[in-house]
JSON list of C-alpha atoms in Angstrom, two decimals:
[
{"chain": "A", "resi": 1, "resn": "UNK", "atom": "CA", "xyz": [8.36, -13.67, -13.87]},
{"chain": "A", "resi": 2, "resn": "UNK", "atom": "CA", "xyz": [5.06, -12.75, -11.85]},
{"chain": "A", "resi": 3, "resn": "UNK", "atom": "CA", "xyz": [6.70, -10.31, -10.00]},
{"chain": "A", "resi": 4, "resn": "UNK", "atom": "CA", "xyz": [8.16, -8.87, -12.63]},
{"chain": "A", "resi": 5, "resn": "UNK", "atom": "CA", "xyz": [5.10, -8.47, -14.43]},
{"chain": "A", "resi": 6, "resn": "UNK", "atom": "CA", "xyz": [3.51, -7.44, -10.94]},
{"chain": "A", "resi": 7, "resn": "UNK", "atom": "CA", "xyz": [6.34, -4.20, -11.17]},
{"chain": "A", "resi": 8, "resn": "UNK", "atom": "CA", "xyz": [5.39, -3.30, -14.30]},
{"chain": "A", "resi": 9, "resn": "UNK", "atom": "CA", "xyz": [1.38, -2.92, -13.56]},
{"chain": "A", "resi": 10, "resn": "UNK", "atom": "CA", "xyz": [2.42, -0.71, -10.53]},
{"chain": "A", "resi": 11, "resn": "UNK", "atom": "CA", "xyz": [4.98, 0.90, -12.21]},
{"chain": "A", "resi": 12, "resn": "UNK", "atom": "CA", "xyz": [2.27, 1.97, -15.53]},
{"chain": "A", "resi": 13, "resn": "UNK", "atom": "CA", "xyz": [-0.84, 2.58, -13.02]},
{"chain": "A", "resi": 14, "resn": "UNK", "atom": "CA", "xyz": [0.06, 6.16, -12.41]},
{"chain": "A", "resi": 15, "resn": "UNK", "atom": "CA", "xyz": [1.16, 6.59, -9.39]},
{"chain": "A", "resi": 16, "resn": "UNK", "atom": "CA", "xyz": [2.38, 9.97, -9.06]},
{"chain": "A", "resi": 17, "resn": "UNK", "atom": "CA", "xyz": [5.11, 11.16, -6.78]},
{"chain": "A", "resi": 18, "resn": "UNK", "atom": "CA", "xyz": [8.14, 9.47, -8.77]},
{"chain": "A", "resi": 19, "resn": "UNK", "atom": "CA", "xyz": [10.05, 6.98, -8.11]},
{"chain": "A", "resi": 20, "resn": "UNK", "atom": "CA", "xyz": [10.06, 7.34, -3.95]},
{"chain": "A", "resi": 21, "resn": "UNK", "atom": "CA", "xyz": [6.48, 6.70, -3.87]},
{"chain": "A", "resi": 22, "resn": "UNK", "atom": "CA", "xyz": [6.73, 3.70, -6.33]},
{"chain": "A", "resi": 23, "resn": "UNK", "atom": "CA", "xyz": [9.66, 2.25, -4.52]},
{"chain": "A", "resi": 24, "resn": "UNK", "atom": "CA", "xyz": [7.60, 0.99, -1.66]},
{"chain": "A", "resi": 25, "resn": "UNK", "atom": "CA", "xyz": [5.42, -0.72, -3.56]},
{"chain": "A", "resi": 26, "resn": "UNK", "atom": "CA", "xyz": [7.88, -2.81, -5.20]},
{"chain": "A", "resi": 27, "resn": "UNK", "atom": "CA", "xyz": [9.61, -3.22, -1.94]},
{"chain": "A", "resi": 28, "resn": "UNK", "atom": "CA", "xyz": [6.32, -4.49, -1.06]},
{"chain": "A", "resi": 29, "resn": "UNK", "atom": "CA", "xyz": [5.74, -7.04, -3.76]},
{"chain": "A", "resi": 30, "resn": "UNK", "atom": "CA", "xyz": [9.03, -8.54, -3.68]},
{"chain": "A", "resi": 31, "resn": "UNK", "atom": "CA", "xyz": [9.57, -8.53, 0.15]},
{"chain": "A", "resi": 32, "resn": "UNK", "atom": "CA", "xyz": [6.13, -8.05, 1.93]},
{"chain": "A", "resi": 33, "resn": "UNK", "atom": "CA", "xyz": [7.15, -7.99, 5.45]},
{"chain": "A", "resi": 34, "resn": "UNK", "atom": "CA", "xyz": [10.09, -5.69, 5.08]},
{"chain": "A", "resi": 35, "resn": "UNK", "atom": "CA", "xyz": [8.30, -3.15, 2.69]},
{"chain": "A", "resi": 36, "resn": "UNK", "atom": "CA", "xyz": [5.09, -3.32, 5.35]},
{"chain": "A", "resi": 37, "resn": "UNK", "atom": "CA", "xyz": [8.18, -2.65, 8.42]},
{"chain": "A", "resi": 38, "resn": "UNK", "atom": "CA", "xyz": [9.46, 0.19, 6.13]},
{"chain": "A", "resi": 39, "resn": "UNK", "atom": "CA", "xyz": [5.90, 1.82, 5.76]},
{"chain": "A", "resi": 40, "resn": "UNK", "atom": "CA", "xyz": [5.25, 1.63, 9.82]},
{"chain": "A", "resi": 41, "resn": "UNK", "atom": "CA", "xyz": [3.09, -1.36, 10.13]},
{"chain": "A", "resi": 42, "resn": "UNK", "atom": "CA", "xyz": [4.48, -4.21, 12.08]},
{"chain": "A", "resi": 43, "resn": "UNK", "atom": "CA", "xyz": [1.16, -5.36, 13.18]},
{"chain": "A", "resi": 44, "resn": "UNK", "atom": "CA", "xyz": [0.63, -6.13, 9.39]},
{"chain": "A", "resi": 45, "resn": "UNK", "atom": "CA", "xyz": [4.38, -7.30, 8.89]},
{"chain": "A", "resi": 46, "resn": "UNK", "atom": "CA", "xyz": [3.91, -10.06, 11.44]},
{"chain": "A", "resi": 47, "resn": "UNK", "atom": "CA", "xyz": [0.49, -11.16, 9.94]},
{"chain": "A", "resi": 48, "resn": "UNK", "atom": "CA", "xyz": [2.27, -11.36, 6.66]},
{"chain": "A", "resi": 49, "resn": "UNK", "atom": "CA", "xyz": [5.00, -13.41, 7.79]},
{"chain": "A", "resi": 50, "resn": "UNK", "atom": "CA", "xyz": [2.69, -15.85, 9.46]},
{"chain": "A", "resi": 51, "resn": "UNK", "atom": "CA", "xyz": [1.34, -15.74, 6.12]},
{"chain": "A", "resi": 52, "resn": "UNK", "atom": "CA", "xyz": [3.96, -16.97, 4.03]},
{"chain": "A", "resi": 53, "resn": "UNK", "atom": "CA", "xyz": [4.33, -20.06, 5.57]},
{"chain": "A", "resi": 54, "resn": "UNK", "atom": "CA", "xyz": [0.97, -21.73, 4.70]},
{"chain": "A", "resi": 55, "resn": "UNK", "atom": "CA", "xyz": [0.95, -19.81, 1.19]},
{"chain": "A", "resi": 56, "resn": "UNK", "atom": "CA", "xyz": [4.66, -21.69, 0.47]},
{"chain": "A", "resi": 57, "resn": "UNK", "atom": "CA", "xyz": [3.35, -24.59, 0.92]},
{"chain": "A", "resi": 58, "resn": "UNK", "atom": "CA", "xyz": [-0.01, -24.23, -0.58]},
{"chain": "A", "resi": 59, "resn": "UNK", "atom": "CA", "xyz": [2.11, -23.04, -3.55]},
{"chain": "A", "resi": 60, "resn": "UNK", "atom": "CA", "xyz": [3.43, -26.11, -4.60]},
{"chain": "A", "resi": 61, "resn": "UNK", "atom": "CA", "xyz": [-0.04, -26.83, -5.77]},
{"chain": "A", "resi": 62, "resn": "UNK", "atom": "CA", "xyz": [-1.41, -24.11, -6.75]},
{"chain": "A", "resi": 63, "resn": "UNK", "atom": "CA", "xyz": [1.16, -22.08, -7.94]},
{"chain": "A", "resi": 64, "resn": "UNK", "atom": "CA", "xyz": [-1.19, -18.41, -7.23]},
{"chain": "A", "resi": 65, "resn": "UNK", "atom": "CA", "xyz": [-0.89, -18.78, -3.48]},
{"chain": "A", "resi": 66, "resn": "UNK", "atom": "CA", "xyz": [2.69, -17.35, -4.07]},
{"chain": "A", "resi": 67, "resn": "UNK", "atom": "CA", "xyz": [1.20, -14.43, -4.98]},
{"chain": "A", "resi": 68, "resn": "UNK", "atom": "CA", "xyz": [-1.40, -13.75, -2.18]},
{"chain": "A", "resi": 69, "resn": "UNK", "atom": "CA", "xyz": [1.43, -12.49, 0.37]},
{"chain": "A", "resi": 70, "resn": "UNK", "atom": "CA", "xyz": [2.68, -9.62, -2.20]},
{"chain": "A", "resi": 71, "resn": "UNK", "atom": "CA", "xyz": [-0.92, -8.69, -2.64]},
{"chain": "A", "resi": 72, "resn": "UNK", "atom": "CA", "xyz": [-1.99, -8.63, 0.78]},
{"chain": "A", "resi": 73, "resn": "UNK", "atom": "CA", "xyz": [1.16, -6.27, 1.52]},
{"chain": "A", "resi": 74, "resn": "UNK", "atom": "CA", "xyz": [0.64, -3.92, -1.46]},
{"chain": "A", "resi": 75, "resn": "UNK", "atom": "CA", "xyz": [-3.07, -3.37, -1.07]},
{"chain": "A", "resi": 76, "resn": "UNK", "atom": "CA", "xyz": [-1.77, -3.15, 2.95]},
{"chain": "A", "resi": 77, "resn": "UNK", "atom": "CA", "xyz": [0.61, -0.11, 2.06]},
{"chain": "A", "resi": 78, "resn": "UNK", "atom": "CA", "xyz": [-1.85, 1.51, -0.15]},
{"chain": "A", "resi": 79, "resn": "UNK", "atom": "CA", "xyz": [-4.30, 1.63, 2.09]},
{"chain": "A", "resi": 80, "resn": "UNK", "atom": "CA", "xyz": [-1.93, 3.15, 4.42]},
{"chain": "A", "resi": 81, "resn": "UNK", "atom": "CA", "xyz": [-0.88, 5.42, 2.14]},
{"chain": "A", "resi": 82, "resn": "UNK", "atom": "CA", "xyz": [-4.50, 6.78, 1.12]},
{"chain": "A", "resi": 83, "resn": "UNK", "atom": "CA", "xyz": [-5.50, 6.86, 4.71]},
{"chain": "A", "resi": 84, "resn": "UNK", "atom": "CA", "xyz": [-2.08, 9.51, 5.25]},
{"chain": "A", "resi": 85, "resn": "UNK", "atom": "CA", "xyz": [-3.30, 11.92, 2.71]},
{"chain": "A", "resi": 86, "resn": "UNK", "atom": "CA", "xyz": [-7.12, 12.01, 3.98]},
{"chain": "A", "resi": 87, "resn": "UNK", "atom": "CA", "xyz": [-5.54, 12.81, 7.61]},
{"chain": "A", "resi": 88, "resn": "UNK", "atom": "CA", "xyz": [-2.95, 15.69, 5.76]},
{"chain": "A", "resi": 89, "resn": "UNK", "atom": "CA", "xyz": [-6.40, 17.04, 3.95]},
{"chain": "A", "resi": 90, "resn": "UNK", "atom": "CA", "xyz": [-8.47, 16.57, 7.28]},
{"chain": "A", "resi": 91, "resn": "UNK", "atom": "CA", "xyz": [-5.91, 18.52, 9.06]},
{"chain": "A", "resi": 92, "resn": "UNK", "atom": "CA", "xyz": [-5.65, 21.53, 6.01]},
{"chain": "A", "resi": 93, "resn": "UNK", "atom": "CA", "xyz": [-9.15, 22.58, 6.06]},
{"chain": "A", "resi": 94, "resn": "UNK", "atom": "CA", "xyz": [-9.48, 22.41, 9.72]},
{"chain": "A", "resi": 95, "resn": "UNK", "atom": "CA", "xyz": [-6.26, 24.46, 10.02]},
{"chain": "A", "resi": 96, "resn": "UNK", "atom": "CA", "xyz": [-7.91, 27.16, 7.32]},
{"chain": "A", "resi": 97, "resn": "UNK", "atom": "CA", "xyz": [-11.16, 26.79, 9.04]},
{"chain": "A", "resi": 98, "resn": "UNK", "atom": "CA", "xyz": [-14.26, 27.77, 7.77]},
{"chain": "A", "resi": 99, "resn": "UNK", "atom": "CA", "xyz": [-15.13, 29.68, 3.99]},
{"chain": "A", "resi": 100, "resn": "UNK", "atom": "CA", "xyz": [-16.52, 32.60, 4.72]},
{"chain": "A", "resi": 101, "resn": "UNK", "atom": "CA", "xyz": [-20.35, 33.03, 3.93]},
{"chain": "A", "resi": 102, "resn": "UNK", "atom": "CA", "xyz": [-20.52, 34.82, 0.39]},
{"chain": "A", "resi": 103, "resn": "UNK", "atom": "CA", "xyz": [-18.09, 32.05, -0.66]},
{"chain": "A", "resi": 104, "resn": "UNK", "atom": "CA", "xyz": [-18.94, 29.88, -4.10]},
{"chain": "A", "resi": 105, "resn": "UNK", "atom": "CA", "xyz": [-16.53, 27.39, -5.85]}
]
């Protein structure tokens, strides 16, 4: 029911890029190690896996530890994600190099 609800806040946040883009994210949220494998962080895969033990357990008391494995793997892949599109603008301008002089926005 969380997760579902979860989906749906992704899914109406605007991400942009259709439905390839938004499909790691849910991949994420419902299965955080494999959707942190898929988007080329095993360093962060193995952390979360490590992390889903304790927060299991924890769980059974406080039900919101259930959710702190999903989070820590979206916020993971956005991060990710955000820090990709700097390095593809990064590498743009340097490739076009520098406005000329005279130049104004």
């Amino acid at each position: 029911m969380l997760e579902a609800a979860l989906i749906r806040t992704i899914c109406m946040a605007g991400l942009k890029g259709g439905p390839r883009k938004t499909m790691i994210y849910i991949l994420a949220a419902l299965l955080p190690p494999l959707g942190l494998l898929v988007n080329a962080q095993p360093i962060s895969a193995l952390v979360n896996l490590v992390m889903i033990v304790p927060c299991i357990l924890l769980g059974l008391i406080f039900p919101l530890f259930f959710l702190v494995p999903s989070a820590h793997a979206v916020i993971a892949v956005h991060m990710k994600r955000t820090e990709r599109r700097q390095r593809e603008v990064i590498e743009a301008i340097e490739r076009s190099g520098v406005p000329p002089r005279d130049w104004r926005p």
